[in-house]
């Protein structure tokens, strides 16, 4: 029988990217937490960086809601399960409210808001607008009658007269409350990089930034009005499958987790544990390789820390030896870079693990950006030939001097991958791809990696 999720919830969206919704959402989450509320953050779509900041602001892991990866039922389950034990859930949207992968808006923030039956507050960049802001908000309100647009937050407001005109226009023409007004240039900036914000673990001023955003939210947001809107969310009926009993830990999996490698979905790590793995986190900048039966190397920014990764020659050598011995290694994006022969970044060449005989170079423009569809090829260590998988990529790097004899694990049906046609370089039991997979969209991945580690454990190095 379906359970009923009644947790107060809110989706923070915008007409377009760069409207300020990330910083405003961070400030809101921090302010709600400061009031003693347990806040569960979510992020729409494939992302690791914003969820890292949101998780740090909330004090509990942020979860991703992705209607491209998940069915409607699975998405509702991810939301309901993630929100368990929380007092309020806050979902940060992505891009524009109605922007999806097609003209129907599939995968959009609006679609997710409807699936989880959540009201939406719209963050509007009010630069050089007065009455026109009301016309824009009214269009968003009328565009989809099934969506509940419950309020507006104004950003980049110039002067008191500007604020007054905006408030009066939205009240008169849109009949919506203004739930916050941020003056021009009020929001503290989190440093950017080519993939967006700098990851939370790299920013030394992290605590200071979050405190500033909390103070700004307390000053400029109508927190009580926002909570009242969140409490209007309709009950959500969802069937939650019974959780799997904790099994015996049969293998030890090393997981690179540090400032260079931080891009992991919580569900991926949980799926590995549920499949029987004990996770052993490895700092690739400092540690040697501990006794493990397999490796999972996620994404991140190894190029920023390339000198430190190169200096840890012992780990690089041990990883190369492990791959040669047939230890199962699954690597995504940054992990692929680490397993290459070298990184060529900003005019310098840095030695990497050397599992694959190619070098990695970087460009100012993305080599691959967006959702991916893959088809597993014969010889793939973790997926049967013909299996189709969904994932995503966002990388400015590409391999140089790919050998014609390179073995690939995936044919790319949508996206770019390693060379536009294939992804997932293979060497023995190592697979390194630009594609990021989500365990809930690839349920066979974690059991397959653990099974390979179990086989390796029986044979040993």
Short mmCIF file of C-alpha atoms in Angstrom, two decimals:
data_model
loop_
_atom_site.label_atom_id
_atom_site.label_comp_id
_atom_site.label_asym_id
_atom_site.label_seq_id
_atom_site.Cartn_x
_atom_site.Cartn_y
_atom_site.Cartn_z
CA UNK A 1 0.00 0.00 0.00
CA UNK A 2 1.38 3.45 -0.90
CA UNK A 3 2.64 5.62 1.92
CA UNK A 4 1.72 9.29 2.14
CA UNK A 5 4.57 11.80 2.31
CA UNK A 6 3.42 15.04 3.93
CA UNK A 7 6.75 16.77 4.44
CA UNK A 8 6.64 20.52 3.67
CA UNK A 9 8.54 21.15 0.46
CA UNK A 10 9.49 23.86 -1.96
CA UNK A 11 11.16 24.06 -5.37
CA UNK A 12 13.37 27.10 -6.00
CA UNK A 13 13.39 27.82 -9.75
CA UNK A 14 14.15 30.67 -12.14
CA UNK A 15 13.30 31.80 -15.67
CA UNK A 16 16.90 31.08 -16.71
CA UNK A 17 20.30 30.13 -15.38
CA UNK A 18 22.47 32.74 -13.67
CA UNK A 19 19.47 34.26 -11.89
CA UNK A 20 20.91 33.68 -8.42
CA UNK A 21 18.90 30.63 -7.38
CA UNK A 22 21.90 28.65 -6.13
CA UNK A 23 23.14 31.29 -3.71
CA UNK A 24 19.60 32.11 -2.61
CA UNK A 25 18.82 28.41 -2.07
CA UNK A 26 22.02 27.99 -0.06
CA UNK A 27 21.13 30.97 2.11
CA UNK A 28 17.58 29.67 2.61
CA UNK A 29 18.76 26.19 3.60
CA UNK A 30 21.31 27.63 6.03
CA UNK A 31 18.70 29.98 7.54
CA UNK A 32 16.16 27.19 8.01
CA UNK A 33 18.80 25.02 9.65
CA UNK A 34 19.76 27.87 11.95
CA UNK A 35 16.14 27.92 13.15
CA UNK A 36 16.57 24.38 14.38
CA UNK A 37 14.83 22.71 11.44
CA UNK A 38 16.14 19.55 9.81
CA UNK A 39 16.41 20.45 6.14
CA UNK A 40 16.72 17.92 3.32
CA UNK A 41 18.19 19.50 0.19
CA UNK A 42 17.70 18.19 -3.34
CA UNK A 43 19.12 19.29 -6.68
CA UNK A 44 17.38 18.89 -10.01
CA UNK A 45 19.32 17.07 -12.67
CA UNK A 46 22.85 15.69 -12.94
CA UNK A 47 25.17 17.73 -10.74
CA UNK A 48 27.80 17.19 -8.07
CA UNK A 49 29.00 20.69 -7.20
CA UNK A 50 25.78 22.43 -6.15
CA UNK A 51 24.71 19.35 -4.12
CA UNK A 52 28.04 19.48 -2.30
CA UNK A 53 27.36 23.03 -1.15
CA UNK A 54 23.71 22.29 -0.36
CA UNK A 55 24.67 19.25 1.67
CA UNK A 56 27.19 21.27 3.64
CA UNK A 57 24.61 24.01 4.30
CA UNK A 58 22.02 21.47 5.47
CA UNK A 59 24.30 19.14 7.38
CA UNK A 60 22.96 16.07 5.53
CA UNK A 61 23.65 14.71 2.03
CA UNK A 62 21.90 16.38 -0.87
CA UNK A 63 20.08 14.05 -3.27
CA UNK A 64 19.58 14.48 -7.01
CA UNK A 65 16.15 14.37 -8.66
CA UNK A 66 16.47 13.57 -12.34
CA UNK A 67 13.50 12.81 -14.56
CA UNK A 68 15.80 11.74 -17.41
CA UNK A 69 17.37 8.99 -15.32
CA UNK A 70 14.35 8.01 -13.23
CA UNK A 71 10.78 7.01 -13.89
CA UNK A 72 8.14 9.14 -12.17
CA UNK A 73 7.70 6.44 -9.54
CA UNK A 74 11.43 6.14 -8.86
CA UNK A 75 11.83 9.91 -8.64
CA UNK A 76 9.01 10.16 -6.09
CA UNK A 77 10.64 7.33 -4.14
CA UNK A 78 14.03 9.09 -4.15
CA UNK A 79 12.35 12.21 -2.83
CA UNK A 80 10.26 10.51 -0.14
CA UNK A 81 13.09 8.30 1.07
CA UNK A 82 15.61 11.15 1.12
CA UNK A 83 13.22 13.42 3.01
CA UNK A 84 12.60 10.91 5.80
CA UNK A 85 13.37 12.47 9.17
CA UNK A 86 13.43 16.02 7.81
CA UNK A 87 11.18 18.93 8.78
CA UNK A 88 11.26 20.57 5.36
CA UNK A 89 12.65 19.74 1.90
CA UNK A 90 14.14 22.34 -0.45
CA UNK A 91 14.75 21.50 -4.12
CA UNK A 92 17.04 23.68 -6.22
CA UNK A 93 16.06 23.68 -9.88
CA UNK A 94 18.34 23.95 -12.89
CA UNK A 95 18.31 26.18 -15.96
CA UNK A 96 14.90 27.72 -16.64
CA UNK A 97 11.79 26.37 -14.91
CA UNK A 98 10.36 24.78 -18.08
CA UNK A 99 13.63 23.84 -19.81
CA UNK A 100 13.86 20.11 -20.56
CA UNK A 101 15.31 17.80 -23.16
CA UNK A 102 12.46 18.32 -25.66
CA UNK A 103 9.52 20.58 -26.51
CA UNK A 104 7.39 18.77 -23.95
CA UNK A 105 9.73 19.89 -21.17
CA UNK A 106 10.73 16.34 -20.28
CA UNK A 107 13.13 16.35 -17.35
CA UNK A 108 12.49 20.01 -16.53
CA UNK A 109 12.32 21.52 -13.06
CA UNK A 110 8.58 22.02 -13.63
CA UNK A 111 8.10 18.32 -14.34
CA UNK A 112 9.91 17.39 -11.14
CA UNK A 113 7.84 19.88 -9.12
CA UNK A 114 4.67 18.27 -10.44
CA UNK A 115 5.88 14.74 -9.74
CA UNK A 116 6.62 15.54 -6.09
CA UNK A 117 3.57 17.85 -5.84
CA UNK A 118 5.61 20.81 -4.68
CA UNK A 119 4.89 24.54 -4.90
CA UNK A 120 7.48 26.64 -6.72
CA UNK A 121 9.04 29.98 -5.87
CA UNK A 122 10.52 31.83 -8.85
CA UNK A 123 13.81 33.74 -8.52
CA UNK A 124 13.72 36.67 -10.95
CA UNK A 125 16.76 38.69 -11.97
CA UNK A 126 15.14 42.13 -11.97
CA UNK A 127 18.04 43.98 -13.60
CA UNK A 128 16.66 46.87 -15.72
CA UNK A 129 13.03 45.74 -15.34
CA UNK A 130 10.01 47.11 -13.54
CA UNK A 131 6.52 46.37 -14.91
CA UNK A 132 7.96 43.90 -17.42
CA UNK A 133 8.87 41.62 -14.51
CA UNK A 134 5.17 41.14 -13.85
CA UNK A 135 4.56 40.20 -17.48
CA UNK A 136 7.30 37.60 -17.30
CA UNK A 137 6.06 36.16 -13.99
CA UNK A 138 2.50 36.09 -15.31
CA UNK A 139 3.64 34.12 -18.34
CA UNK A 140 5.38 31.57 -16.09
CA UNK A 141 2.27 31.34 -13.92
CA UNK A 142 -0.04 30.72 -16.89
CA UNK A 143 2.26 28.50 -18.96
CA UNK A 144 1.38 25.27 -17.13
CA UNK A 145 -1.90 25.29 -15.17
CA UNK A 146 -0.90 22.05 -13.40
CA UNK A 147 2.08 23.74 -11.77
CA UNK A 148 1.66 25.71 -8.54
CA UNK A 149 3.73 28.88 -8.76
CA UNK A 150 3.39 30.19 -5.22
CA UNK A 151 5.67 33.21 -4.92
CA UNK A 152 8.51 35.30 -6.28
CA UNK A 153 11.96 36.25 -5.01
CA UNK A 154 13.46 39.33 -6.66
CA UNK A 155 17.21 39.57 -7.18
CA UNK A 156 19.46 42.46 -8.28
CA UNK A 157 16.99 45.16 -7.22
CA UNK A 158 18.55 48.60 -7.63
CA UNK A 159 16.83 51.08 -5.30
CA UNK A 160 13.78 51.40 -3.02
CA UNK A 161 11.76 52.91 -5.87
CA UNK A 162 12.71 49.97 -8.10
CA UNK A 163 11.59 47.54 -5.39
CA UNK A 164 8.31 49.34 -4.85
CA UNK A 165 7.40 49.27 -8.53
CA UNK A 166 8.30 45.59 -8.81
CA UNK A 167 6.27 44.63 -5.75
CA UNK A 168 3.21 46.58 -6.85
CA UNK A 169 3.31 45.24 -10.41
CA UNK A 170 3.61 41.60 -9.29
CA UNK A 171 0.88 42.02 -6.69
CA UNK A 172 -1.52 43.75 -9.12
CA UNK A 173 -1.02 41.65 -12.24
CA UNK A 174 0.18 38.28 -10.91
CA UNK A 175 -1.59 38.02 -7.54
CA UNK A 176 1.50 36.42 -6.06
CA UNK A 177 3.45 37.27 -2.90
CA UNK A 178 6.99 38.59 -3.13
CA UNK A 179 8.87 36.36 -0.69
CA UNK A 180 12.21 38.12 -0.83
CA UNK A 181 14.07 41.05 -2.34
CA UNK A 182 17.84 41.04 -2.71
CA UNK A 183 19.55 44.34 -3.52
CA UNK A 184 21.90 44.54 -6.45
CA UNK A 185 25.25 42.85 -5.73
CA UNK A 186 24.12 41.78 -2.24
CA UNK A 187 24.81 38.07 -2.72
CA UNK A 188 28.30 36.89 -1.90
CA UNK A 189 29.96 35.19 -4.83
CA UNK A 190 31.22 31.63 -4.63
CA UNK A 191 34.25 31.33 -6.92
CA UNK A 192 33.47 29.84 -10.35
CA UNK A 193 35.27 27.31 -12.49
CA UNK A 194 34.43 25.99 -15.94
CA UNK A 195 31.93 23.44 -14.54
CA UNK A 196 30.23 26.03 -12.28
CA UNK A 197 31.02 26.72 -8.64
CA UNK A 198 34.26 25.62 -7.06
CA UNK A 199 33.55 22.35 -5.19
CA UNK A 200 32.85 22.80 -1.52
CA UNK A 201 35.89 20.87 -0.32
CA UNK A 202 38.27 23.16 -2.20
CA UNK A 203 37.00 26.48 -0.91
CA UNK A 204 38.87 27.52 2.23
CA UNK A 205 36.26 30.21 3.00
CA UNK A 206 33.41 27.69 2.89
CA UNK A 207 32.11 28.32 6.42
CA UNK A 208 32.42 32.07 5.99
CA UNK A 209 30.54 32.05 2.67
CA UNK A 210 27.69 29.96 4.08
CA UNK A 211 27.41 32.22 7.11
CA UNK A 212 27.23 35.32 4.91
CA UNK A 213 24.54 33.70 2.77
CA UNK A 214 22.58 32.73 5.88
CA UNK A 215 22.71 36.31 7.17
CA UNK A 216 21.57 37.65 3.80
CA UNK A 217 18.70 35.17 3.68
CA UNK A 218 17.59 36.15 7.18
CA UNK A 219 17.72 39.81 6.18
CA UNK A 220 16.12 39.72 2.73
CA UNK A 221 13.85 36.65 2.62
CA UNK A 222 10.40 36.25 4.11
CA UNK A 223 11.30 33.00 5.85
CA UNK A 224 7.90 32.58 7.47
CA UNK A 225 6.14 33.19 4.15
CA UNK A 226 8.37 30.63 2.46
CA UNK A 227 7.67 28.06 5.17
CA UNK A 228 3.95 28.73 4.85
CA UNK A 229 4.18 28.07 1.11
CA UNK A 230 6.15 24.86 1.69
CA UNK A 231 3.50 23.66 4.13
CA UNK A 232 0.88 24.01 1.39
CA UNK A 233 2.42 21.11 -0.53
CA UNK A 234 -0.16 18.43 -1.29
CA UNK A 235 0.24 14.96 0.22
CA UNK A 236 2.37 12.72 -1.99
CA UNK A 237 1.37 9.05 -2.28
CA UNK A 238 4.42 6.92 -2.97
CA UNK A 239 5.18 3.21 -2.80
CA UNK A 240 8.48 2.72 -1.01
CA UNK A 241 10.08 -0.68 -1.66
CA UNK A 242 11.29 -2.52 1.39
CA UNK A 243 14.90 -1.78 2.15
CA UNK A 244 17.41 -4.55 1.59
CA UNK A 245 18.78 -6.04 4.81
CA UNK A 246 22.37 -5.15 5.49
CA UNK A 247 24.41 -7.99 4.08
CA UNK A 248 27.78 -9.31 5.14
CA UNK A 249 30.65 -7.23 3.79
CA UNK A 250 32.38 -9.63 1.44
CA UNK A 251 34.89 -7.30 -0.23
CA UNK A 252 36.75 -4.06 0.41
CA UNK A 253 36.43 -1.39 -2.27
CA UNK A 254 38.77 1.55 -2.36
CA UNK A 255 37.06 4.84 -3.23
CA UNK A 256 39.18 7.89 -4.09
CA UNK A 257 37.63 10.71 -2.10
CA UNK A 258 39.46 13.98 -1.55
CA UNK A 259 39.73 17.45 -3.04
CA UNK A 260 40.64 16.05 -6.47
CA UNK A 261 37.93 13.36 -6.57
CA UNK A 262 34.64 14.37 -4.98
CA UNK A 263 31.93 13.67 -7.57
CA UNK A 264 29.89 10.78 -6.17
CA UNK A 265 26.15 10.30 -5.95
CA UNK A 266 25.22 9.16 -2.42
CA UNK A 267 23.12 6.38 -3.94
CA UNK A 268 26.16 4.98 -5.77
CA UNK A 269 28.09 4.53 -2.54
CA UNK A 270 25.00 3.16 -0.80
CA UNK A 271 24.41 0.69 -3.65
CA UNK A 272 27.96 -0.64 -3.33
CA UNK A 273 27.49 -1.15 0.40
CA UNK A 274 24.12 -2.83 -0.15
CA UNK A 275 25.79 -5.19 -2.65
CA UNK A 276 28.26 -6.33 0.01
CA UNK A 277 31.18 -3.89 -0.17
CA UNK A 278 33.01 -2.28 2.70
CA UNK A 279 34.09 1.12 1.42
CA UNK A 280 37.61 2.27 2.17
CA UNK A 281 38.13 5.94 1.30
CA UNK A 282 41.50 6.87 -0.17
CA UNK A 283 43.05 10.34 -0.31
CA UNK A 284 44.80 10.20 -3.67
CA UNK A 285 46.87 13.27 -2.78
CA UNK A 286 48.50 11.66 0.27
CA UNK A 287 47.65 7.98 0.83
CA UNK A 288 49.12 4.73 -0.38
CA UNK A 289 46.75 2.08 -1.69
CA UNK A 290 45.36 0.06 1.22
CA UNK A 291 44.51 -3.65 0.93
CA UNK A 292 41.40 -3.62 -1.31
CA UNK A 293 39.71 -5.92 -3.78
CA UNK A 294 38.60 -3.23 -6.25
CA UNK A 295 38.61 0.50 -6.92
CA UNK A 296 36.01 3.15 -7.70
CA UNK A 297 37.50 6.44 -8.87
CA UNK A 298 34.88 9.14 -9.39
CA UNK A 299 34.99 12.52 -11.03
CA UNK A 300 36.42 15.81 -9.88
CA UNK A 301 39.22 18.15 -10.87
CA UNK A 302 42.44 16.12 -10.94
CA UNK A 303 43.98 18.75 -13.22
CA UNK A 304 43.84 21.35 -10.42
CA UNK A 305 45.76 19.00 -8.12
CA UNK A 306 47.87 17.36 -10.80
CA UNK A 307 51.18 18.26 -9.16
CA UNK A 308 50.12 16.63 -5.87
CA UNK A 309 48.78 13.56 -7.65
CA UNK A 310 52.05 13.25 -9.56
CA UNK A 311 54.04 13.61 -6.34
CA UNK A 312 52.21 10.62 -4.81
CA UNK A 313 54.22 8.26 -6.98
CA UNK A 314 53.64 5.29 -4.68
CA UNK A 315 49.87 5.35 -5.15
CA UNK A 316 50.16 5.79 -8.90
CA UNK A 317 52.46 2.79 -9.12
CA UNK A 318 50.24 0.63 -6.90
CA UNK A 319 47.15 1.47 -8.99
CA UNK A 320 49.01 0.59 -12.17
CA UNK A 321 50.13 -2.71 -10.63
CA UNK A 322 46.60 -3.46 -9.43
CA UNK A 323 45.18 -2.88 -12.90
CA UNK A 324 47.87 -5.11 -14.39
CA UNK A 325 46.96 -7.83 -11.89
CA UNK A 326 43.32 -7.71 -12.97
CA UNK A 327 41.85 -5.88 -10.00
CA UNK A 328 38.43 -4.45 -11.04
CA UNK A 329 38.63 -0.67 -11.37
CA UNK A 330 35.68 1.49 -12.36
CA UNK A 331 36.55 5.12 -13.16
CA UNK A 332 34.45 8.10 -14.24
CA UNK A 333 35.74 11.27 -15.92
CA UNK A 334 38.33 12.51 -13.42
CA UNK A 335 39.10 8.88 -12.72
CA UNK A 336 39.73 8.29 -16.42
CA UNK A 337 42.16 11.22 -16.38
CA UNK A 338 44.00 9.75 -13.39
CA UNK A 339 44.40 6.40 -15.15
CA UNK A 340 45.92 8.04 -18.24
CA UNK A 341 49.65 8.33 -18.90
CA UNK A 342 49.76 12.06 -18.15
CA UNK A 343 47.78 15.30 -17.90
CA UNK A 344 48.84 18.26 -20.04
CA UNK A 345 47.41 21.27 -18.25
CA UNK A 346 48.32 24.96 -18.53
CA UNK A 347 51.57 24.22 -20.30
CA UNK A 348 52.76 21.53 -17.87
CA UNK A 349 52.79 17.76 -18.16
CA UNK A 350 52.02 15.71 -15.04
CA UNK A 351 52.56 11.96 -14.80
CA UNK A 352 49.49 9.93 -13.83
CA UNK A 353 48.93 6.21 -13.13
CA UNK A 354 49.67 5.09 -16.68
CA UNK A 355 47.09 2.31 -16.90
CA UNK A 356 46.14 3.57 -20.38
CA UNK A 357 48.75 4.63 -22.96
CA UNK A 358 47.25 8.00 -23.80
CA UNK A 359 47.65 11.54 -22.48
CA UNK A 360 44.91 13.99 -21.55
CA UNK A 361 44.72 17.55 -22.80
CA UNK A 362 42.26 20.36 -22.01
CA UNK A 363 40.40 23.06 -23.92
CA UNK A 364 38.39 26.13 -23.00
CA UNK A 365 35.21 24.67 -24.48
CA UNK A 366 33.48 21.49 -23.30
CA UNK A 367 34.34 18.34 -25.21
CA UNK A 368 31.18 16.69 -23.93
CA UNK A 369 28.27 18.25 -22.11
CA UNK A 370 24.86 16.79 -21.29
CA UNK A 371 22.96 13.55 -21.03
CA UNK A 372 24.28 10.36 -22.59
CA UNK A 373 22.82 7.14 -23.93
CA UNK A 374 25.23 4.23 -24.15
CA UNK A 375 25.12 0.66 -25.41
CA UNK A 376 27.44 -1.83 -23.73
CA UNK A 377 29.83 -3.66 -26.05
CA UNK A 378 31.28 -7.14 -25.82
CA UNK A 379 34.20 -7.37 -23.41
CA UNK A 380 32.76 -4.79 -21.01
CA UNK A 381 33.84 -5.95 -17.52
CA UNK A 382 30.68 -4.73 -15.77
CA UNK A 383 27.77 -4.78 -18.23
CA UNK A 384 26.47 -7.44 -20.64
CA UNK A 385 26.75 -6.67 -24.34
CA UNK A 386 23.70 -4.84 -25.64
CA UNK A 387 22.60 -3.34 -22.33
CA UNK A 388 21.55 0.28 -22.73
CA UNK A 389 22.49 2.83 -20.09
CA UNK A 390 21.70 6.45 -19.30
CA UNK A 391 24.31 8.82 -17.94
CA UNK A 392 25.76 12.30 -18.29
CA UNK A 393 29.06 13.99 -19.06
CA UNK A 394 30.65 17.42 -18.65
CA UNK A 395 34.32 17.61 -19.46
CA UNK A 396 36.79 19.98 -21.06
CA UNK A 397 39.39 17.26 -21.51
CA UNK A 398 40.03 14.65 -24.19
CA UNK A 399 42.61 11.91 -24.78
CA UNK A 400 45.47 12.41 -27.22
CA UNK A 401 47.04 9.71 -29.40
CA UNK A 402 44.34 7.09 -29.00
CA UNK A 403 45.61 3.82 -30.39
CA UNK A 404 43.46 2.15 -33.06
CA UNK A 405 43.66 -0.96 -30.86
CA UNK A 406 41.99 0.76 -27.87
CA UNK A 407 39.18 -1.41 -26.52
CA UNK A 408 35.95 0.35 -25.62
CA UNK A 409 33.12 -0.73 -23.34
CA UNK A 410 30.36 1.46 -24.76
CA UNK A 411 29.03 2.70 -28.06
CA UNK A 412 27.76 6.26 -27.69
CA UNK A 413 24.21 6.74 -28.95
CA UNK A 414 23.84 10.21 -27.45
CA UNK A 415 26.71 12.38 -26.23
CA UNK A 416 30.41 12.46 -26.99
CA UNK A 417 32.33 10.23 -24.59
CA UNK A 418 35.98 9.64 -25.43
CA UNK A 419 35.93 10.27 -29.19
CA UNK A 420 32.35 10.97 -30.25
CA UNK A 421 31.58 7.33 -31.06
CA UNK A 422 32.80 5.33 -28.06
CA UNK A 423 33.31 5.65 -24.33
CA UNK A 424 34.75 3.47 -21.62
CA UNK A 425 38.36 2.53 -22.33
CA UNK A 426 39.09 -1.04 -21.20
CA UNK A 427 42.27 -2.65 -19.91
CA UNK A 428 41.84 -6.09 -18.35
CA UNK A 429 39.22 -5.49 -15.59
CA UNK A 430 39.55 -1.70 -15.67
CA UNK A 431 36.89 0.46 -17.33
CA UNK A 432 37.35 4.23 -17.49
CA UNK A 433 34.63 6.40 -19.07
CA UNK A 434 33.67 10.04 -19.28
CA UNK A 435 30.09 9.02 -18.55
CA UNK A 436 28.80 9.36 -14.99
CA UNK A 437 26.24 6.70 -14.06
CA UNK A 438 23.63 6.86 -11.32
CA UNK A 439 23.14 3.56 -9.48
CA UNK A 440 19.34 3.87 -9.52
CA UNK A 441 19.40 4.22 -13.30
CA UNK A 442 21.93 1.38 -13.67
CA UNK A 443 20.90 -1.12 -10.98
CA UNK A 444 23.26 -3.81 -12.24
CA UNK A 445 26.39 -1.67 -11.87
CA UNK A 446 27.08 -2.00 -8.15
CA UNK A 447 26.42 -5.77 -7.94
CA UNK A 448 28.65 -6.30 -10.98
CA UNK A 449 31.54 -4.31 -9.51
CA UNK A 450 31.22 -6.11 -6.16
CA UNK A 451 31.01 -9.49 -7.93
CA UNK A 452 34.21 -8.73 -9.86
CA UNK A 453 35.90 -7.68 -6.61
CA UNK A 454 34.76 -10.95 -5.01
CA UNK A 455 36.29 -12.94 -7.87
CA UNK A 456 39.52 -11.01 -7.58
CA UNK A 457 39.63 -11.51 -3.82
CA UNK A 458 39.46 -15.26 -4.32
CA UNK A 459 42.39 -15.14 -6.74
CA UNK A 460 44.34 -12.42 -4.93
CA UNK A 461 47.09 -10.23 -6.33
#
